[in-house]
Short mmCIF file of C-alpha atoms and ligand atoms in Angstrom, two decimals:
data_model
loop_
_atom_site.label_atom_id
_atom_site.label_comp_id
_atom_site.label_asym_id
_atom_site.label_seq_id
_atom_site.Cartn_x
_atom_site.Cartn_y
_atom_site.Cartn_z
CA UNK A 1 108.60 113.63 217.25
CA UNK A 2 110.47 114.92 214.42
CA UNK A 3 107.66 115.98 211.70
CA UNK A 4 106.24 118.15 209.10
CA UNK A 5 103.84 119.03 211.18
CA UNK A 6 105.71 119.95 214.48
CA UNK A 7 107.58 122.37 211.39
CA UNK A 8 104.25 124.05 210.86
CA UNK A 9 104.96 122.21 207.33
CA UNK A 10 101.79 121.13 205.42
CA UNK A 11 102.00 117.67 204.23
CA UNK A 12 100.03 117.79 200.26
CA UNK A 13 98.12 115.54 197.92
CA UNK A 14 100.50 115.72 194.93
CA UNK A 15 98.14 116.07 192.16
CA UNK A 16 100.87 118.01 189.94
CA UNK A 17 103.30 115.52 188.92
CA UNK A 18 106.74 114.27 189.83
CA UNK A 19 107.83 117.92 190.96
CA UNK A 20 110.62 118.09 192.45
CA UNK A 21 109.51 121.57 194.40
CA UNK A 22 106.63 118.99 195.98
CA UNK A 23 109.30 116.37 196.90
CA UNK A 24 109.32 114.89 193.66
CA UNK A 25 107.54 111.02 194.55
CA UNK A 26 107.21 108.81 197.48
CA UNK A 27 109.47 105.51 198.17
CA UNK A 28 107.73 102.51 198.26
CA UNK A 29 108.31 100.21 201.47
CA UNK A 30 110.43 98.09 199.13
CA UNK A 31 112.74 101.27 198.80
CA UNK A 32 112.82 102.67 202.73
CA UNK A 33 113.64 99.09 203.80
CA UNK A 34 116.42 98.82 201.23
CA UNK A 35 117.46 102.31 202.54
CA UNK A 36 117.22 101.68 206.56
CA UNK A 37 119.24 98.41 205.82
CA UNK A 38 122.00 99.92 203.90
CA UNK A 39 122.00 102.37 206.89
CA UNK A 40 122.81 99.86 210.02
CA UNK A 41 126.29 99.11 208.33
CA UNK A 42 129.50 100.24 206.97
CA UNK A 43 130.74 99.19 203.40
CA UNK A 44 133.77 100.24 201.21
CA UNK A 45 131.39 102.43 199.45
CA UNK A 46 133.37 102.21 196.02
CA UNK A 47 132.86 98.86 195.92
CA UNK A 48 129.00 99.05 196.42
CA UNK A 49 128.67 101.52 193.70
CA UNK A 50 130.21 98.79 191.47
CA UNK A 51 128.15 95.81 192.42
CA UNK A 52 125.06 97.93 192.59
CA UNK A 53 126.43 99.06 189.15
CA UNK A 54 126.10 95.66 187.94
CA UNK A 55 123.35 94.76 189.29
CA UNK A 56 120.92 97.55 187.56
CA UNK A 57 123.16 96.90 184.49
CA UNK A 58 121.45 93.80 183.98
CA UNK A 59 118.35 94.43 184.91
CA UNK A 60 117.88 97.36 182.86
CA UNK A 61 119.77 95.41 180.01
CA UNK A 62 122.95 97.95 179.76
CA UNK A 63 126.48 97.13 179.44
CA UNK A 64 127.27 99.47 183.15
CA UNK A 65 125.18 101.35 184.95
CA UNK A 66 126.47 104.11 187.96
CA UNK A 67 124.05 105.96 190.84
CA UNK A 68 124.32 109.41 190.57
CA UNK A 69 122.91 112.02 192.87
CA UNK A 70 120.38 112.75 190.44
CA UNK A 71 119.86 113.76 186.74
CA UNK A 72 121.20 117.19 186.61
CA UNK A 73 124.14 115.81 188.50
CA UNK A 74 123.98 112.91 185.73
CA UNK A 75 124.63 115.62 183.33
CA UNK A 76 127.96 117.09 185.10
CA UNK A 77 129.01 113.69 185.03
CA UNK A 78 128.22 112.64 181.65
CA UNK A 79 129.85 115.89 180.13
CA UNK A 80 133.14 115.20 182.00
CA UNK A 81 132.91 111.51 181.14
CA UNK A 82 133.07 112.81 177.37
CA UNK A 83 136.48 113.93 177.54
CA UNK A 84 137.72 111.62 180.09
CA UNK A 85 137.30 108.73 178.33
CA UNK A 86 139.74 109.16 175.69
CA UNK A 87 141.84 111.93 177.44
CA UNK A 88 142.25 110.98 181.56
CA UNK A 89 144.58 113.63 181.52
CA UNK A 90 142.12 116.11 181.90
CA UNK A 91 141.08 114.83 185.13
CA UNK A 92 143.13 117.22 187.24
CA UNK A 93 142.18 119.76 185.50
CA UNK A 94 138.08 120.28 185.83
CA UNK A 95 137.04 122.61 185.17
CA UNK A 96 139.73 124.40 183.05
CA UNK A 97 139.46 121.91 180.07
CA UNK A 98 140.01 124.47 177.24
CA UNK A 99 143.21 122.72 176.24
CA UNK A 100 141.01 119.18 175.98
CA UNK A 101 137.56 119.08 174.20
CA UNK A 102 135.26 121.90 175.60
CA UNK A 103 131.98 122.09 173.05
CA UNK A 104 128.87 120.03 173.98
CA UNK A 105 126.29 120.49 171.21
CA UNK A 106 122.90 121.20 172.41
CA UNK A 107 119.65 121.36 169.90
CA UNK A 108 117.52 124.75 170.23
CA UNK A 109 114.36 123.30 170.35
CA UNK A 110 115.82 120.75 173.35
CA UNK A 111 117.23 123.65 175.16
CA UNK A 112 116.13 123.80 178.89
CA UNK A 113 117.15 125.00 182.21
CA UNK A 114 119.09 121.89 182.90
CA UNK A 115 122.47 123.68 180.35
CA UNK A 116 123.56 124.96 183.82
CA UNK A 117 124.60 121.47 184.63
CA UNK A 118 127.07 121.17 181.08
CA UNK A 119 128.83 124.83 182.07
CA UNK A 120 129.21 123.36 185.33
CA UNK A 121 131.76 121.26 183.87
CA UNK A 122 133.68 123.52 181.95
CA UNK A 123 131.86 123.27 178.68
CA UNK A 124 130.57 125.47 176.35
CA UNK A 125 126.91 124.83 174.95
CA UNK A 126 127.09 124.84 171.07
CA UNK A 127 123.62 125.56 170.22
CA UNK A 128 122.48 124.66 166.97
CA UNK A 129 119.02 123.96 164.84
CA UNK A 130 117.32 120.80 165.27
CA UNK A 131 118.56 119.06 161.58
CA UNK A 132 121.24 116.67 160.87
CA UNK A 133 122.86 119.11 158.18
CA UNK A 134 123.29 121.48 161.31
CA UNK A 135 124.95 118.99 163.38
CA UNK A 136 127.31 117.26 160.88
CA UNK A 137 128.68 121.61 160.44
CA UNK A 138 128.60 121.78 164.26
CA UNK A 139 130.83 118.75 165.03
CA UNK A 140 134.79 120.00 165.03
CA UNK A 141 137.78 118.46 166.59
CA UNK A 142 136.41 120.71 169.91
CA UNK A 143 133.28 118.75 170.29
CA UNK A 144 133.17 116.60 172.96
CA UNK A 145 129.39 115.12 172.79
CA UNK A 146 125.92 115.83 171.43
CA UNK A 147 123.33 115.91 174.39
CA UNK A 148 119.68 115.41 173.31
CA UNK A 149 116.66 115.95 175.82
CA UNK A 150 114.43 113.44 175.47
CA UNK A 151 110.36 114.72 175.56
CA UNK A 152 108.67 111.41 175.10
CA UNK A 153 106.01 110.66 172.85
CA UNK A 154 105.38 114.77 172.36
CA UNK A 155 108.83 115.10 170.80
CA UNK A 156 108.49 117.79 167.91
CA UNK A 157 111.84 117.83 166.35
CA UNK A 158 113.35 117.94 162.65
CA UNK A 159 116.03 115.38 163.46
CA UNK A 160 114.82 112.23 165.09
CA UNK A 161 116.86 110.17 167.41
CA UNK A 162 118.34 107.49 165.68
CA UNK A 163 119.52 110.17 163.59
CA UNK A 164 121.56 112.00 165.87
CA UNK A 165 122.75 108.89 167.33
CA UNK A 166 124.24 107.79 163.77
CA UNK A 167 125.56 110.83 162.62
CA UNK A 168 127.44 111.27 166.04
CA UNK A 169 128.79 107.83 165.56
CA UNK A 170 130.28 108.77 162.25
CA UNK A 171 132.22 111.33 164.16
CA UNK A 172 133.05 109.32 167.28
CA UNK A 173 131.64 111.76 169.79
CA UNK A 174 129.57 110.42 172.42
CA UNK A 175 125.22 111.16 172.34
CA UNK A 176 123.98 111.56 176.14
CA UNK A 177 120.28 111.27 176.62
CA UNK A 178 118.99 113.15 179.30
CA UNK A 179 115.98 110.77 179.82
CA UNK A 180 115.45 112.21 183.57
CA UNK A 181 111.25 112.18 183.48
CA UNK A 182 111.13 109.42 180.63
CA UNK A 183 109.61 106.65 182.76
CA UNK A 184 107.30 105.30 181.96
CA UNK A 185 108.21 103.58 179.53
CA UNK A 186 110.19 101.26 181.77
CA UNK A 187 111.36 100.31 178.28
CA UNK A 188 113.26 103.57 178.16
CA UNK A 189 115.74 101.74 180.98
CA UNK A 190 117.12 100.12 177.35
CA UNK A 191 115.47 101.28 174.72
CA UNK A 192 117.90 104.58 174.17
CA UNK A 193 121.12 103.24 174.75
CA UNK A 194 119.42 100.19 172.41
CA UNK A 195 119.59 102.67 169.97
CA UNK A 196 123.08 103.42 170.14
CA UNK A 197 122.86 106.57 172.79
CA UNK A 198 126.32 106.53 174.62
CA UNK A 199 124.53 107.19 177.82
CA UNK A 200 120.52 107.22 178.79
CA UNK A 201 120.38 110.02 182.61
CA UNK A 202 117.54 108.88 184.66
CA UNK A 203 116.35 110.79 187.90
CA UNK A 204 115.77 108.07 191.07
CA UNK A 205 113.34 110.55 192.43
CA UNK A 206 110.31 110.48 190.39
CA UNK A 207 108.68 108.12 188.44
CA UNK A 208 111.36 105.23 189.46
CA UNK A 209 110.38 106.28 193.42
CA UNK A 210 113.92 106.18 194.55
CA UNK A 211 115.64 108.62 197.04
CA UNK A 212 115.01 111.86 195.94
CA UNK A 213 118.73 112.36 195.73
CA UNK A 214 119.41 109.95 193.37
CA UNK A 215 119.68 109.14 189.61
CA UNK A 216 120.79 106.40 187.14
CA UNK A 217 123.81 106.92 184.68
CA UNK A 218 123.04 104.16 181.95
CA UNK A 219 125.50 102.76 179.14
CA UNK A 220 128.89 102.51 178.00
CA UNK A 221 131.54 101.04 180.22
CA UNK A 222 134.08 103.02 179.07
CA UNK A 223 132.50 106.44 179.92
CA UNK A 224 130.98 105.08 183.31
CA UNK A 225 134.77 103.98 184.53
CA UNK A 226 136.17 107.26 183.10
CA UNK A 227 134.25 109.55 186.13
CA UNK A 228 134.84 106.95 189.47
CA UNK A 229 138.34 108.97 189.80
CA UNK A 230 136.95 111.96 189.99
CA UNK A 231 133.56 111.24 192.38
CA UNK A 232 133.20 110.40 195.43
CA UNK A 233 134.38 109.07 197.44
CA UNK A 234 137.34 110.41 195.83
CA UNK A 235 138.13 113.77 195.25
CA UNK A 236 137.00 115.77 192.21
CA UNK A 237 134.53 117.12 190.12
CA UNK A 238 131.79 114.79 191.19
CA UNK A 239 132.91 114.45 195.01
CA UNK A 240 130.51 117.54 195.79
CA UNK A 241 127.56 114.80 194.26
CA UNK A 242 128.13 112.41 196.74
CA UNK A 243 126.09 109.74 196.86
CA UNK A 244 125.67 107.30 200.18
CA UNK A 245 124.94 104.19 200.46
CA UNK A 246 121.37 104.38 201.31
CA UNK A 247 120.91 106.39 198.21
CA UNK A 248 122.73 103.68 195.99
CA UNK A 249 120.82 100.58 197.49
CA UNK A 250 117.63 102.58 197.46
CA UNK A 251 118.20 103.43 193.88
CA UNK A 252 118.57 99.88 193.21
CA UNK A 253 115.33 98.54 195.52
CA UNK A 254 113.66 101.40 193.12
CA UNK A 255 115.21 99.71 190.05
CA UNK A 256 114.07 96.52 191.04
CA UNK A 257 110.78 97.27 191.88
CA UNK A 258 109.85 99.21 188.94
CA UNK A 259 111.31 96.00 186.76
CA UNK A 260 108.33 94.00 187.91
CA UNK A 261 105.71 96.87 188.14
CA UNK A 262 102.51 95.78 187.09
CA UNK A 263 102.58 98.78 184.62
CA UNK A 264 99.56 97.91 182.85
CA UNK A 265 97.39 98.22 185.81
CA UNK A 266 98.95 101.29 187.10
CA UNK A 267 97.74 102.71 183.78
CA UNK A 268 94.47 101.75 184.27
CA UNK A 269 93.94 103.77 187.51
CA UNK A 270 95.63 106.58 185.60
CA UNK A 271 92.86 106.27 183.08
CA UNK A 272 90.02 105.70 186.17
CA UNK A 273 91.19 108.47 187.99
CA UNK A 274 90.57 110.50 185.00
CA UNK A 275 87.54 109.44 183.89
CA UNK A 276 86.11 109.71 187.43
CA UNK A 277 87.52 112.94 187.72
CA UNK A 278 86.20 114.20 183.93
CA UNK A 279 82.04 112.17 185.23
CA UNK A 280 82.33 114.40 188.67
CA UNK A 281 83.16 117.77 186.97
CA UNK A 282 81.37 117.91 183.70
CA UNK A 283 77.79 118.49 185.21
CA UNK A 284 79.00 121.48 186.72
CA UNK A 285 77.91 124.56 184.94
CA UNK A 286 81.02 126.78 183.41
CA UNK A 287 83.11 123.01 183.73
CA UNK A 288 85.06 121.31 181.40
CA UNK A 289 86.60 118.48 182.28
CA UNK A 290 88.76 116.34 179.77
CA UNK A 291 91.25 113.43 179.14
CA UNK A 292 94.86 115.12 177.91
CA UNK A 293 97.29 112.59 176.58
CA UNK A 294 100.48 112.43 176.85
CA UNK A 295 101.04 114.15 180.14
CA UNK A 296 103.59 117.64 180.46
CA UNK A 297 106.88 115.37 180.16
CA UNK A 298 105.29 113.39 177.26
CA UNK A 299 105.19 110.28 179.21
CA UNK A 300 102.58 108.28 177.95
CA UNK A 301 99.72 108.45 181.09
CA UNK A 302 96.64 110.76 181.00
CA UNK A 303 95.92 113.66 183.10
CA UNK A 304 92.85 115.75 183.12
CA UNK A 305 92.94 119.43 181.66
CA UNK A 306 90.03 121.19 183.95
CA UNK A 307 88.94 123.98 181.72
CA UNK A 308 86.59 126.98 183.26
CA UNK A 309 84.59 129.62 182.13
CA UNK A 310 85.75 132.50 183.84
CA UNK A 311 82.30 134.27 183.66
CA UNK A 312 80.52 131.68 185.33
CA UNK A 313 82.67 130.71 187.74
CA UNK A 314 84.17 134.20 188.86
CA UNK A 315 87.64 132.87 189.59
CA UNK A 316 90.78 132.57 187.15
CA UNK A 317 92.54 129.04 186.88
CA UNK A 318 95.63 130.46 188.82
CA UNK A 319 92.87 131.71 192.12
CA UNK A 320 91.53 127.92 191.77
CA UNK A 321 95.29 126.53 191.96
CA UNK A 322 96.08 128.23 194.94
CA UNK A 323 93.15 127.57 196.45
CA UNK A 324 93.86 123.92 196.27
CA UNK A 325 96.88 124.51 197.94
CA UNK A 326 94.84 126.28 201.35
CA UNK A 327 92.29 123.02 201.53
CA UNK A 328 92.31 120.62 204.30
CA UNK A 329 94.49 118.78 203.00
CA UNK A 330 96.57 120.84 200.48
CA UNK A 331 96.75 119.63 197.13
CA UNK A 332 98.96 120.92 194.70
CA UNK A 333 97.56 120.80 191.08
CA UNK A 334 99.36 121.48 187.51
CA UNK A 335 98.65 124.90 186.30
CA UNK A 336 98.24 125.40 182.68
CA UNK A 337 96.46 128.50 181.63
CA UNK A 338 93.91 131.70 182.93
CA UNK A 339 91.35 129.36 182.22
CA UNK A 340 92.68 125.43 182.81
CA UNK A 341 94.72 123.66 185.28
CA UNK A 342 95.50 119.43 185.14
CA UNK A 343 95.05 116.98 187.94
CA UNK A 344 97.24 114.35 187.01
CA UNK A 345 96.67 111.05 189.09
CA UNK A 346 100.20 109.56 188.40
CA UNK A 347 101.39 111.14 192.00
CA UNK A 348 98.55 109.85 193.52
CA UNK A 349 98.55 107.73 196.19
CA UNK A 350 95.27 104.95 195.97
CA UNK A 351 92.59 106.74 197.17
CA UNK A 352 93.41 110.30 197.55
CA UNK A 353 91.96 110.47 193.89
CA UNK A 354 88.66 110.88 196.10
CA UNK A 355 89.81 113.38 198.23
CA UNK A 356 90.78 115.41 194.47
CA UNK A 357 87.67 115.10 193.31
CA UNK A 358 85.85 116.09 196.55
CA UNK A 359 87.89 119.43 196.92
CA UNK A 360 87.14 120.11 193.28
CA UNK A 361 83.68 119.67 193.59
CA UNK A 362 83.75 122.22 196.52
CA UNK A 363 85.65 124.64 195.22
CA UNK A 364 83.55 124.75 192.23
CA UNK A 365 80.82 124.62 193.87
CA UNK A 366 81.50 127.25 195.97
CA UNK A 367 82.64 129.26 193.17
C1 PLP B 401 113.91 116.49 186.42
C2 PLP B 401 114.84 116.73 185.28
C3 PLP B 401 116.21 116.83 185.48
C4 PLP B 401 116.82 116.82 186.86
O1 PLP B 401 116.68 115.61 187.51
P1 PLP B 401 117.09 115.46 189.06
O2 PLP B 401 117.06 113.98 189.26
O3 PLP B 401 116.05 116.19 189.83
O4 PLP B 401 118.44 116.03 189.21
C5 PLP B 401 117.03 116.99 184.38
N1 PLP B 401 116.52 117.04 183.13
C6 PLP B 401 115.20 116.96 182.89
C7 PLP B 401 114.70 117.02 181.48
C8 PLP B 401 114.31 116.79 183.96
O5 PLP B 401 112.99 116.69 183.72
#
């Protein structure tokens, strides 16, 4: 039997968030049928990559749509699509594109591990303050497009998004959302580009429940059709990204199933789990339990922020987090400071909230 286990490798209770360190999220029967399916034939794989293309185009109300092999590859992508789209000549030459447009502009408070994924293209990152007087100066006949990192509903900046998006416009340079942890929403599938965003980078692998190795490029034709010469199947920057078919008709399962989600509900056992979670813990002495709203990527679901006194309990957060991890079964929980952690139920699976609150009554118990 090929397993975790037989790997002495500990399944755990996700009750972090859609980490991709944990595995990210689980695929929904809907998805591992799509995927087995897509797996018991072959298929000119460009063509699939159109049709499936098309198909989560108009469900997710864009003009194109493309399956990457995840957000961060999204980003690669989207950079070179910046300069390919008006100069295909530069396709031979990733990533030596100093003669072409090189700059992408990147806001300071946005800026994140993910730049990596721009220099991996050629670019330079042009960072600049978060105000639209700073990006009208920034944007030169080297700029090639203005990425903005989307944080949801916690989003603290000095320029909002619709101004970016205009004053990028007046320029002609392309405005890439990286929306990768920005469901839900599901309204985000539209909602950016909507707004006049060039592209809008989902990941597959977490909130949407996709392969884990995939991720949605959303948007403009033009830029979409300016990277299929360059990815894979054929050869380029992006053929090192390849994406299968299972991926591609899993991504689109994923698509389809989140479409008809009964979100509403799903929000309601996010706000259960925490309120069961908050009426378990708060008679504890030394316990506070509480709602938190928006979660860490700003999405708009609740977690619980599981603050301790120290004194009374005789353990610091981070001893209580990796204790989780030892129980029977692990659980991996979102630490936060010396004296709080989160459980967030939006990993969850129905049920395990139970087994959560059991092994946090024990360990604080025992404590
Ligand atoms: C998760 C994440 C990514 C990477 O997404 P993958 O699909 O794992 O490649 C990129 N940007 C942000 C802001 C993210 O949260």
């Amino acid at each position: 039997m090929t397993d975790y286990q037989s790997l002495g490798v500990r399944p755990l209770i996700n009750a972090y968030a859609t980490m991709t360190k944990f595995g990210g999220s689980l695929m929904p029967p809907e998805v591992l049928a799509a995927m087995n399916e897509a797996a018991t034939a072959f298929v000119d794989l460009q063509l699939l990559q159109r049709r499936v293309g098309e198909r989560i185009a108009e469900l997710t109300r864009n003009e194109a749509a493309y399956v990457t092999s995840g957000a961060a590859a999204g980003i690669v992508l989207a950079s070179a699509a910046a300069v390919l789209y008006k100069q295909p000549d530069a396709l031979k030459h990733f990533p030596k594109i100093a003669a072409f447009k090189d700059q992408a502009i990147v806001f300071r408070s946005q800026r994140n591990p993910y730049d990596y994924a721009i220099h991996q293209t050629g670019f330079k990152v042009t960072e600049i303050e978060s105000d639209p007087a700073a990006l009208r100066a920034a944007i030169n006949e080297r700029s090639a497009c203005v990425f903005w990192f989307a944080r949801g509903t916690d989003s603290v900046e000095d320029i909002s998004l619709e101004a970016a998006i205009a004053i990028a416009a007046e320029r002609d340079i392309p405005l890439i959302v990286d929306a990768a942890a920005q469901l839900p929403p599901v309204s985000n599938l539209w909602r950016f580009t909507e707004m006049g965003a060039a592209l809008a980078l989902f990941s597959g692998g977490k909130d949407l429940r996709g392969p884990q190795s995939s991720g949605l490029m959303l948007g403009r034709r033009d830029l979409i059709e300016s990277i299929r010469p360059i990815s894979n199947p054929n050869h380029g920057l992006g053929r090192p990204m390849k994406v299968g078919k299972e991926e591609m008709m899993g991504a689109l399962a994923a698509v389809e199933r989140y479409i008809k989600l009964d979100h509403a509900a799903r929000e309601q056992y996010c706000e259960a789990t925490v309120q069961l979670f908050c009426a378990a813990l708060n008679p504890l002495p030394g316990v506070r339990a509480e709602r938190a709203f928006p979660n860490e990527a700003g999405q708009p679901l609740p977690r619980c922020r599981v603050t301790i006194d120290q004194g009374v309990i005789g353990k610091s957060a981070d001893d209580l987090v990796q204790a989780f991890l030892t129980q029977e079964p692990a659980i991996a929980v979102a630490p936060d400071s010396d004296a709080s952690f989160y459980l967030n139920p939006m990993t969850l699976e129905p049920g395990e909230e139970l087994i959560v609150r059991d092994a946090c009554l024990k360990l604080l118990d025992e404590a």
